[in-house]
PDB file of C-alpha atoms in Angstrom:
ATOM      1  CA  MET A   1     137.088  69.246  99.661  1.00 96.00           C
ATOM      2  CA  LYS A   2     134.058  68.381 101.759  1.00 98.00           C
ATOM      3  CA  ALA A   3     133.816  69.146 105.480  1.00 98.00           C
ATOM      4  CA  LEU A   4     131.321  68.578 108.265  1.00 98.00           C
ATOM      5  CA  VAL A   5     131.033  71.139 111.076  1.00 98.00           C
ATOM      6  CA  ALA A   6     129.188  70.321 114.311  1.00 98.00           C
ATOM      7  CA  GLU A   7     128.270  73.159 116.673  1.00 96.00           C
ATOM      8  CA  GLY A   8     128.266  72.641 120.434  1.00 91.00           C
ATOM      9  CA  GLY A   9     125.697  73.986 122.869  1.00 91.00           C
ATOM     10  CA  ALA A  10     125.886  71.521 125.781  1.00 92.00           C
ATOM     11  CA  MET A  11     122.604  69.559 125.971  1.00 95.00           C
ATOM     12  CA  ARG A  12     121.370  71.191 122.765  1.00 95.00           C
ATOM     13  CA  GLY A  13     123.890  68.901 121.085  1.00 96.00           C
ATOM     14  CA  VAL A  14     121.245  66.188 121.355  1.00 97.00           C
ATOM     15  CA  PHE A  15     119.938  67.442 118.001  1.00 98.00           C
ATOM     16  CA  ALA A  16     123.286  66.743 116.301  1.00 98.00           C
ATOM     17  CA  ALA A  17     123.325  63.327 117.979  1.00 98.00           C
ATOM     18  CA  GLY A  18     120.151  62.505 116.066  1.00 98.00           C
ATOM     19  CA  VAL A  19     121.414  63.896 112.760  1.00 98.00           C
ATOM     20  CA  LEU A  20     124.652  61.939 113.018  1.00 98.00           C
ATOM     21  CA  ASP A  21     122.849  58.711 113.933  1.00 98.00           C
ATOM     22  CA  THR A  22     120.863  59.105 110.720  1.00 98.00           C
ATOM     23  CA  PHE A  23     124.141  59.568 108.834  1.00 98.00           C
ATOM     24  CA  ILE A  24     125.485  56.376 110.413  1.00 98.00           C
ATOM     25  CA  ASP A  25     122.320  54.468 109.543  1.00 97.00           C
ATOM     26  CA  MET A  26     122.491  55.639 105.930  1.00 96.00           C
ATOM     27  CA  GLU A  27     126.267  55.084 105.746  1.00 96.00           C
ATOM     28  CA  TYR A  28     126.741  58.717 104.779  1.00 97.00           C
ATOM     29  CA  LYS A  29     130.415  59.631 105.184  1.00 97.00           C
ATOM     30  CA  PRO A  30     131.508  61.728 102.208  1.00 97.00           C
ATOM     31  CA  PHE A  31     133.668  64.149 104.203  1.00 98.00           C
ATOM     32  CA  ASP A  32     137.381  64.842 103.852  1.00 98.00           C
ATOM     33  CA  PHE A  33     137.519  66.145 107.427  1.00 98.00           C
ATOM     34  CA  VAL A  34     135.210  67.079 110.300  1.00 98.00           C
ATOM     35  CA  ILE A  35     135.409  69.816 112.941  1.00 98.00           C
ATOM     36  CA  GLY A  36     133.514  69.693 116.219  1.00 97.00           C
ATOM     37  CA  VAL A  37     133.108  72.146 119.067  1.00 97.00           C
ATOM     38  CA  SER A  38     132.294  71.106 122.626  1.00 95.00           C
ATOM     39  CA  ALA A  39     129.243  68.797 122.511  1.00 95.00           C
ATOM     40  CA  GLY A  40     129.614  68.749 118.729  1.00 96.00           C
ATOM     41  CA  ALA A  41     133.050  67.170 119.072  1.00 97.00           C
ATOM     42  CA  SER A  42     131.687  64.628 121.554  1.00 97.00           C
ATOM     43  CA  ASN A  43     128.932  63.688 119.119  1.00 97.00           C
ATOM     44  CA  LEU A  44     131.436  63.185 116.323  1.00 98.00           C
ATOM     45  CA  ILE A  45     133.164  60.451 118.349  1.00 98.00           C
ATOM     46  CA  GLY A  46     130.179  58.152 117.856  1.00 97.00           C
ATOM     47  CA  TYR A  47     129.746  59.148 114.223  1.00 98.00           C
ATOM     48  CA  LEU A  48     133.352  58.559 113.199  1.00 98.00           C
ATOM     49  CA  SER A  49     133.573  55.244 115.063  1.00 97.00           C
ATOM     50  CA  ASP A  50     130.277  53.944 113.558  1.00 97.00           C
ATOM     51  CA  TYR A  51     128.670  53.636 116.986  1.00 97.00           C
ATOM     52  CA  PRO A  52     124.950  54.453 116.644  1.00 96.00           C
ATOM     53  CA  HIS A  53     123.114  55.630 119.773  1.00 97.00           C
ATOM     54  CA  ARG A  54     126.369  56.227 121.636  1.00 97.00           C
ATOM     55  CA  SER A  55     125.812  59.976 121.873  1.00 97.00           C
ATOM     56  CA  ILE A  56     122.167  59.793 122.941  1.00 98.00           C
ATOM     57  CA  ASN A  57     123.069  57.235 125.603  1.00 97.00           C
ATOM     58  CA  VAL A  58     125.854  59.456 126.911  1.00 97.00           C
ATOM     59  CA  ILE A  59     123.496  62.434 127.015  1.00 97.00           C
ATOM     60  CA  THR A  60     120.457  60.775 128.572  1.00 97.00           C
ATOM     61  CA  GLN A  61     122.166  58.235 130.823  1.00 96.00           C
ATOM     62  CA  LEU A  62     125.295  60.071 131.969  1.00 97.00           C
ATOM     63  CA  ALA A  63     124.957  63.816 131.332  1.00 96.00           C
ATOM     64  CA  THR A  64     121.653  63.915 133.218  1.00 96.00           C
ATOM     65  CA  SER A  65     123.136  62.263 136.309  1.00 95.00           C
ATOM     66  CA  ARG A  66     124.033  64.162 139.459  1.00 94.00           C
ATOM     67  CA  ARG A  67     127.585  62.880 139.179  1.00 94.00           C
ATOM     68  CA  PHE A  68     127.945  65.072 136.087  1.00 94.00           C
ATOM     69  CA  PHE A  69     125.632  67.996 136.881  1.00 93.00           C
ATOM     70  CA  ASP A  70     125.379  69.146 140.493  1.00 93.00           C
ATOM     71  CA  TRP A  71     124.236  72.585 141.662  1.00 93.00           C
ATOM     72  CA  ALA A  72     125.035  71.800 145.308  1.00 94.00           C
ATOM     73  CA  ARG A  73     128.628  70.915 144.423  1.00 94.00           C
ATOM     74  CA  PHE A  74     128.905  74.134 142.428  1.00 92.00           C
ATOM     75  CA  MET A  75     127.583  76.276 145.289  1.00 93.00           C
ATOM     76  CA  LYS A  76     130.271  74.764 147.522  1.00 91.00           C
ATOM     77  CA  GLY A  77     132.995  75.808 145.070  1.00 91.00           C
ATOM     78  CA  GLY A  78     133.162  72.671 142.913  1.00 93.00           C
ATOM     79  CA  ASP A  79     132.249  71.963 139.323  1.00 90.00           C
ATOM     80  CA  LEU A  80     128.725  72.511 138.074  1.00 93.00           C
ATOM     81  CA  ILE A  81     129.510  69.965 135.356  1.00 92.00           C
ATOM     82  CA  ASP A  82     132.304  67.405 135.529  1.00 95.00           C
ATOM     83  CA  VAL A  83     133.369  66.980 131.909  1.00 94.00           C
ATOM     84  CA  LYS A  84     136.385  64.839 132.788  1.00 95.00           C
ATOM     85  CA  TRP A  85     134.190  62.288 134.545  1.00 96.00           C
ATOM     86  CA  LEU A  86     131.727  62.321 131.648  1.00 96.00           C
ATOM     87  CA  PHE A  87     134.480  61.652 129.124  1.00 96.00           C
ATOM     88  CA  GLU A  88     136.019  58.825 131.147  1.00 96.00           C
ATOM     89  CA  GLU A  89     132.694  57.191 132.010  1.00 97.00           C
ATOM     90  CA  SER A  90     131.528  57.447 128.401  1.00 97.00           C
ATOM     91  CA  ASN A  91     134.609  55.622 127.198  1.00 96.00           C
ATOM     92  CA  ARG A  92     134.272  52.991 129.918  1.00 97.00           C
ATOM     93  CA  LEU A  93     130.629  52.218 129.139  1.00 97.00           C
ATOM     94  CA  TYR A  94     130.691  52.890 125.402  1.00 97.00           C
ATOM     95  CA  PRO A  95     134.229  52.134 124.173  1.00 96.00           C
ATOM     96  CA  VAL A  96     134.964  52.998 120.564  1.00 96.00           C
ATOM     97  CA  ASP A  97     137.043  51.371 117.846  1.00 95.00           C
ATOM     98  CA  PRO A  98     140.317  53.361 117.874  1.00 95.00           C
ATOM     99  CA  GLU A  99     141.184  52.480 114.289  1.00 95.00           C
ATOM    100  CA  LYS A 100     137.921  53.914 112.994  1.00 94.00           C
ATOM    101  CA  LEU A 101     138.149  56.997 115.176  1.00 95.00           C
ATOM    102  CA  PHE A 102     141.800  57.897 114.690  1.00 95.00           C
ATOM    103  CA  ASP A 103     142.736  56.360 111.339  1.00 93.00           C
ATOM    104  CA  GLY A 104     139.679  57.311 109.294  1.00 94.00           C
ATOM    105  CA  ILE A 105     138.279  60.754 108.459  1.00 97.00           C
ATOM    106  CA  PRO A 106     140.498  63.470 110.020  1.00 97.00           C
ATOM    107  CA  PHE A 107     138.825  64.773 113.182  1.00 98.00           C
ATOM    108  CA  LEU A 108     139.510  68.253 114.535  1.00 98.00           C
ATOM    109  CA  ALA A 109     138.272  69.831 117.761  1.00 97.00           C
ATOM    110  CA  ALA A 110     138.156  73.564 118.440  1.00 97.00           C
ATOM    111  CA  THR A 111     139.463  74.820 121.777  1.00 96.00           C
ATOM    112  CA  THR A 112     139.898  78.313 123.217  1.00 96.00           C
ATOM    113  CA  ASN A 113     143.376  79.256 124.374  1.00 95.00           C
ATOM    114  CA  ILE A 114     142.925  81.081 127.688  1.00 94.00           C
ATOM    115  CA  ALA A 115     146.115  83.108 127.226  1.00 94.00           C
ATOM    116  CA  THR A 116     145.294  84.447 123.769  1.00 95.00           C
ATOM    117  CA  GLY A 117     141.505  84.189 123.727  1.00 94.00           C
ATOM    118  CA  LYS A 118     141.839  82.701 120.218  1.00 95.00           C
ATOM    119  CA  ALA A 119     140.740  79.347 118.867  1.00 96.00           C
ATOM    120  CA  ASP A 120     143.257  76.534 118.550  1.00 96.00           C
ATOM    121  CA  TYR A 121     142.247  73.519 116.454  1.00 97.00           C
ATOM    122  CA  TYR A 122     143.616  70.088 117.308  1.00 96.00           C
ATOM    123  CA  ARG A 123     143.654  67.040 115.064  1.00 96.00           C
ATOM    124  CA  ILE A 124     142.410  64.325 117.417  1.00 97.00           C
ATOM    125  CA  ASP A 125     144.744  61.355 117.743  1.00 96.00           C
ATOM    126  CA  ARG A 126     145.522  58.626 120.249  1.00 95.00           C
ATOM    127  CA  ASN A 127     147.858  60.861 122.227  1.00 95.00           C
ATOM    128  CA  ASN A 128     145.699  63.963 122.675  1.00 95.00           C
ATOM    129  CA  PHE A 129     142.216  62.403 122.638  1.00 96.00           C
ATOM    130  CA  HIS A 130     141.589  62.792 126.370  1.00 95.00           C
ATOM    131  CA  HIS A 131     143.048  66.293 126.663  1.00 95.00           C
ATOM    132  CA  ALA A 132     141.486  67.758 123.510  1.00 96.00           C
ATOM    133  CA  ILE A 133     137.969  66.508 124.235  1.00 96.00           C
ATOM    134  CA  GLU A 134     138.173  67.681 127.846  1.00 96.00           C
ATOM    135  CA  ALA A 135     139.373  71.081 126.641  1.00 95.00           C
ATOM    136  CA  THR A 136     136.753  71.613 123.936  1.00 95.00           C
ATOM    137  CA  THR A 137     133.949  70.761 126.395  1.00 95.00           C
ATOM    138  CA  ALA A 138     135.321  72.666 129.427  1.00 92.00           C
ATOM    139  CA  LEU A 139     132.569  75.257 129.886  1.00 90.00           C
ATOM    140  CA  PRO A 140     134.023  78.378 131.533  1.00 89.00           C
ATOM    141  CA  ILE A 141     132.981  78.917 135.155  1.00 87.00           C
ATOM    142  CA  ALA A 142     130.862  75.731 135.151  1.00 89.00           C
ATOM    143  CA  TYR A 143     134.017  73.565 134.981  1.00 91.00           C
ATOM    144  CA  LYS A 144     136.686  74.733 137.396  1.00 87.00           C
ATOM    145  CA  GLN A 145     139.569  72.768 135.887  1.00 86.00           C
ATOM    146  CA  THR A 146     141.772  74.226 133.155  1.00 89.00           C
ATOM    147  CA  PRO A 147     142.977  71.477 130.812  1.00 91.00           C
ATOM    148  CA  CYS A 148     146.585  72.088 129.798  1.00 92.00           C
ATOM    149  CA  PHE A 149     148.475  70.187 127.104  1.00 90.00           C
ATOM    150  CA  SER A 150     150.714  70.763 124.111  1.00 89.00           C
ATOM    151  CA  GLY A 151     152.105  73.957 125.598  1.00 88.00           C
ATOM    152  CA  GLY A 152     148.808  75.725 126.291  1.00 91.00           C
ATOM    153  CA  CYS A 153     145.822  75.850 128.614  1.00 93.00           C
ATOM    154  CA  TYR A 154     142.301  75.757 127.239  1.00 94.00           C
ATOM    155  CA  THR A 155     138.585  76.145 127.746  1.00 93.00           C
ATOM    156  CA  ASP A 156     135.455  75.438 125.704  1.00 94.00           C
ATOM    157  CA  GLY A 157     136.054  75.949 121.986  1.00 93.00           C
ATOM    158  CA  GLY A 158     132.689  77.639 121.678  1.00 93.00           C
ATOM    159  CA  VAL A 159     134.052  80.767 123.341  1.00 93.00           C
ATOM    160  CA  ALA A 160     136.341  81.622 120.420  1.00 94.00           C
ATOM    161  CA  ASP A 161     134.653  79.766 117.554  1.00 95.00           C
ATOM    162  CA  SER A 162     131.188  78.324 118.163  1.00 94.00           C
ATOM    163  CA  ILE A 163     130.622  77.415 114.508  1.00 97.00           C
ATOM    164  CA  PRO A 164     134.026  76.826 112.851  1.00 97.00           C
ATOM    165  CA  VAL A 165     132.706  77.037 109.314  1.00 97.00           C
ATOM    166  CA  ARG A 166     135.264  79.710 108.402  1.00 97.00           C
ATOM    167  CA  GLU A 167     138.041  77.434 109.669  1.00 98.00           C
ATOM    168  CA  ALA A 168     136.717  74.646 107.476  1.00 98.00           C
ATOM    169  CA  TYR A 169     136.858  77.041 104.524  1.00 98.00           C
ATOM    170  CA  ARG A 170     140.371  78.183 105.475  1.00 97.00           C
ATOM    171  CA  ARG A 171     141.470  74.543 105.403  1.00 97.00           C
ATOM    172  CA  GLY A 172     140.263  74.159 101.841  1.00 97.00           C
ATOM    173  CA  ALA A 173     136.676  72.922 102.141  1.00 97.00           C
ATOM    174  CA  ARG A 174     134.374  74.252  99.439  1.00 96.00           C
ATOM    175  CA  GLU A 175     131.417  72.001 100.192  1.00 97.00           C
ATOM    176  CA  ILE A 176     130.536  72.325 103.863  1.00 97.00           C
ATOM    177  CA  THR A 177     127.716  70.753 105.861  1.00 97.00           C
ATOM    178  CA  VAL A 178     126.944  72.523 109.134  1.00 97.00           C
ATOM    179  CA  ILE A 179     124.878  71.040 111.976  1.00 98.00           C
ATOM    180  CA  LEU A 180     123.604  73.828 114.215  1.00 97.00           C
ATOM    181  CA  SER A 181     122.145  73.542 117.697  1.00 95.00           C
ATOM    182  CA  GLN A 182     119.847  76.553 117.405  1.00 93.00           C
ATOM    183  CA  PRO A 183     116.987  77.222 114.942  1.00 92.00           C
ATOM    184  CA  LEU A 184     117.849  79.225 111.850  1.00 87.00           C
ATOM    185  CA  ASN A 185     116.185  82.387 113.141  1.00 88.00           C
ATOM    186  CA  TYR A 186     118.515  82.536 116.154  1.00 87.00           C
ATOM    187  CA  SER A 187     121.129  85.237 116.611  1.00 85.00           C
ATOM    188  CA  LYS A 188     123.303  85.585 119.687  1.00 85.00           C
ATOM    189  CA  LYS A 189     122.789  88.675 121.813  1.00 83.00           C
ATOM    190  CA  SER A 190     125.658  90.652 123.302  1.00 82.00           C
ATOM    191  CA  LEU A 191     126.462  90.274 126.983  1.00 78.00           C
ATOM    192  CA  GLN A 192     124.913  93.015 129.071  1.00 77.00           C
ATOM    193  CA  THR A 193     127.471  92.843 131.897  1.00 80.00           C
ATOM    194  CA  PRO A 194     130.953  93.313 130.384  1.00 81.00           C
ATOM    195  CA  TRP A 195     132.280  94.452 133.753  1.00 82.00           C
ATOM    196  CA  LEU A 196     131.381  91.060 135.231  1.00 81.00           C
ATOM    197  CA  MET A 197     133.236  89.153 132.506  1.00 80.00           C
ATOM    198  CA  ARG A 198     136.311  91.304 133.017  1.00 86.00           C
ATOM    199  CA  LYS A 199     136.120  90.701 136.759  1.00 82.00           C
ATOM    200  CA  LEU A 200     135.615  86.941 136.450  1.00 79.00           C
ATOM    201  CA  PHE A 201     138.515  86.621 134.019  1.00 83.00           C
ATOM    202  CA  ALA A 202     140.742  89.336 135.454  1.00 82.00           C
ATOM    203  CA  GLU A 203     143.697  86.942 135.373  1.00 85.00           C
ATOM    204  CA  TYR A 204     143.114  86.265 131.664  1.00 85.00           C
ATOM    205  CA  PRO A 205     142.076  89.527 129.978  1.00 89.00           C
ATOM    206  CA  ASN A 206     142.141  88.013 126.487  1.00 91.00           C
ATOM    207  CA  MET A 207     139.651  85.394 127.637  1.00 86.00           C
ATOM    208  CA  ALA A 208     137.403  88.153 128.951  1.00 89.00           C
ATOM    209  CA  GLU A 209     137.526  89.889 125.582  1.00 91.00           C
ATOM    210  CA  ALA A 210     136.786  86.604 123.807  1.00 88.00           C
ATOM    211  CA  MET A 211     133.697  86.178 125.974  1.00 88.00           C
ATOM    212  CA  LEU A 212     132.589  89.710 125.137  1.00 90.00           C
ATOM    213  CA  GLN A 213     133.163  89.183 121.400  1.00 89.00           C
ATOM    214  CA  ARG A 214     131.467  85.793 121.337  1.00 89.00           C
ATOM    215  CA  SER A 215     128.117  87.036 120.073  1.00 90.00           C
ATOM    216  CA  GLU A 216     129.764  89.053 117.289  1.00 92.00           C
ATOM    217  CA  ASN A 217     131.881  86.077 116.200  1.00 92.00           C
ATOM    218  CA  TYR A 218     128.861  83.779 116.317  1.00 93.00           C
ATOM    219  CA  ASN A 219     126.728  86.068 114.198  1.00 94.00           C
ATOM    220  CA  GLU A 220     129.580  86.565 111.731  1.00 94.00           C
ATOM    221  CA  SER A 221     129.729  82.797 111.280  1.00 95.00           C
ATOM    222  CA  LEU A 222     125.998  82.769 110.546  1.00 95.00           C
ATOM    223  CA  GLU A 223     126.486  85.522 107.986  1.00 95.00           C
ATOM    224  CA  PHE A 224     129.322  83.546 106.384  1.00 95.00           C
ATOM    225  CA  ILE A 225     126.931  80.599 106.102  1.00 95.00           C
ATOM    226  CA  ARG A 226     124.241  82.764 104.505  1.00 93.00           C
ATOM    227  CA  GLN A 227     126.665  84.485 102.141  1.00 93.00           C
ATOM    228  CA  PRO A 228     129.504  82.055 101.426  1.00 95.00           C
ATOM    229  CA  PRO A 229     132.416  82.957  99.149  1.00 95.00           C
ATOM    230  CA  LYS A 230     131.998  82.343  95.452  1.00 94.00           C
ATOM    231  CA  GLY A 231     132.481  78.708  94.553  1.00 95.00           C
ATOM    232  CA  THR A 232     131.539  77.476  98.025  1.00 96.00           C
ATOM    233  CA  VAL A 233     128.377  75.557  98.910  1.00 96.00           C
ATOM    234  CA  ILE A 234     127.241  75.468 102.526  1.00 96.00           C
ATOM    235  CA  ARG A 235     124.366  73.232 103.579  1.00 96.00           C
ATOM    236  CA  VAL A 236     122.752  73.673 106.980  1.00 96.00           C
ATOM    237  CA  ILE A 237     120.885  71.258 109.212  1.00 97.00           C
ATOM    238  CA  ALA A 238     119.232  73.126 112.072  1.00 96.00           C
ATOM    239  CA  PRO A 239     116.609  72.368 114.733  1.00 96.00           C
ATOM    240  CA  PRO A 240     113.041  73.435 113.970  1.00 95.00           C
ATOM    241  CA  ASP A 241     111.573  76.469 115.713  1.00 93.00           C
ATOM    242  CA  ASP A 242     109.801  74.294 118.301  1.00 94.00           C
ATOM    243  CA  PHE A 243     113.063  72.716 119.495  1.00 95.00           C
ATOM    244  CA  ARG A 244     112.768  72.928 123.298  1.00 95.00           C
ATOM    245  CA  VAL A 245     116.192  71.780 124.487  1.00 95.00           C
ATOM    246  CA  GLN A 246     118.215  74.400 126.346  1.00 93.00           C
ATOM    247  CA  ARG A 247     121.893  74.419 127.313  1.00 89.00           C
ATOM    248  CA  LEU A 248     121.280  72.658 130.634  1.00 90.00           C
ATOM    249  CA  THR A 249     118.023  70.800 129.984  1.00 93.00           C
ATOM    250  CA  MET A 250     117.930  67.640 132.111  1.00 93.00           C
ATOM    251  CA  ARG A 251     114.441  66.276 131.372  1.00 95.00           C
ATOM    252  CA  LYS A 252     114.917  63.068 129.439  1.00 96.00           C
ATOM    253  CA  SER A 253     111.571  63.388 127.643  1.00 97.00           C
ATOM    254  CA  VAL A 254     112.593  66.790 126.234  1.00 97.00           C
ATOM    255  CA  LEU A 255     116.033  65.493 125.284  1.00 97.00           C
ATOM    256  CA  LEU A 256     114.577  62.486 123.479  1.00 97.00           C
ATOM    257  CA  GLU A 257     112.180  64.793 121.650  1.00 97.00           C
ATOM    258  CA  GLY A 258     115.152  66.878 120.482  1.00 97.00           C
ATOM    259  CA  TYR A 259     116.996  63.732 119.422  1.00 98.00           C
ATOM    260  CA  GLU A 260     114.015  62.600 117.325  1.00 97.00           C
ATOM    261  CA  MET A 261     114.004  66.012 115.649  1.00 97.00           C
ATOM    262  CA  GLY A 262     117.646  65.470 114.745  1.00 97.00           C
ATOM    263  CA  LEU A 263     116.902  62.041 113.292  1.00 97.00           C
ATOM    264  CA  GLU A 264     114.120  63.480 111.143  1.00 97.00           C
ATOM    265  CA  GLU A 265     116.090  66.512 109.965  1.00 97.00           C
ATOM    266  CA  GLY A 266     118.961  64.207 109.057  1.00 97.00           C
ATOM    267  CA  ARG A 267     116.621  62.076 106.958  1.00 96.00           C
ATOM    268  CA  THR A 268     115.174  65.174 105.287  1.00 95.00           C
ATOM    269  CA  HIS A 269     118.659  66.448 104.471  1.00 95.00           C
ATOM    270  CA  LEU A 270     119.660  63.188 102.793  1.00 95.00           C
ATOM    271  CA  ARG A 271     116.378  63.022 100.890  1.00 94.00           C
ATOM    272  CA  ASN A 272     117.030  66.534  99.597  1.00 91.00           C
ATOM    273  CA  LEU A 273     120.515  65.592  98.464  1.00 89.00           C
ATOM    274  CA  SER A 274     119.170  62.563  96.620  1.00 80.00           C
ATOM    275  CA  GLY A 275     116.808  64.813  94.673  1.00 73.00           C
ATOM    276  CA  GLU A 276     113.696  63.192  96.145  1.00 59.00           C
ATOM    277  CA  HIS A 277     112.122  66.626  96.647  1.00 49.00           C
ATOM    278  CA  GLY A 278     113.369  68.095  93.385  1.00 45.00           C
ATOM    279  CA  LEU A 279     116.529  69.374  95.088  1.00 43.00           C
ATOM    280  CA  THR A 280     119.994  68.207  94.146  1.00 47.00           C
ATOM    281  CA  ARG A 281     123.558  68.868  95.220  1.00 46.00           C
ATOM    282  CA  GLU A 282     123.644  71.703  92.698  1.00 45.00           C
ATOM    283  CA  ASN A 283     120.547  73.601  93.838  1.00 44.00           C
ATOM    284  CA  CYS A 284     120.339  72.679  97.502  1.00 48.00           C
ATOM    285  CA  HIS A 285     122.253  75.605  98.983  1.00 45.00           C
ATOM    286  CA  PHE A 286     121.229  76.259 102.598  1.00 50.00           C
ATOM    287  CA  CYS A 287     118.564  73.539 102.421  1.00 48.00           C
ATOM    288  CA  LEU A 288     117.466  71.629 105.502  1.00 45.00           C
TER     289      LEU A 288
END
């Protein structure tokens, strides 16, 4: 089985938006299922519904607006980012074809269960679309709401599983394409203030522990990518070292630069797979 995994990373997801627009342009959809986390899941909406430029428009036209991102609102006790508004406004301005989105390639989103601190993975359908996307993008602390549905309450999937490549493997995928939102030389550092996490999430101790273990889980996923099980091929598309987009970058020029990098890396990836550079599906492990 073939799977596509899209990492989150808030505004850093603009890179994946570019990669996936290249895939749309080249009609590249060989996957048996896809898994997205946070911004990665949002980007997959446009990809699966064959809607080029949807993600970059959402990022540059909506996610940079004060209605979505507002420090003053946050300082007064409100949301720093309003993911519910972003989801609803995105669907109002850029509606998708429900048959393509829900009846085509199976689409899963990773969420973090606040009671257990573990990842729950939801197959996106017409009934849970709103709740699951809100949950997977609900950055802790920055988004004050706690989406609850299907018997649980959730926050950003990136807390428990930022790069669900191991989940893709567990579900039977043996040829996995991973779109990262950080350069290949990145590794996540441990939090230096565990006491603060435990205080902030005192009501949900398992969430606090998930936050503290996030860097370890992230780096273990990277190691899994570098050393996959026998019989498994993992291909990675990652931003170049000069990728300047940060989690909360709002400058449109920087975001568009990151998007162009995604377009180019997507083209390079497909050229590699076609053997244009002497690389083929058989010898292109971990190629960009």
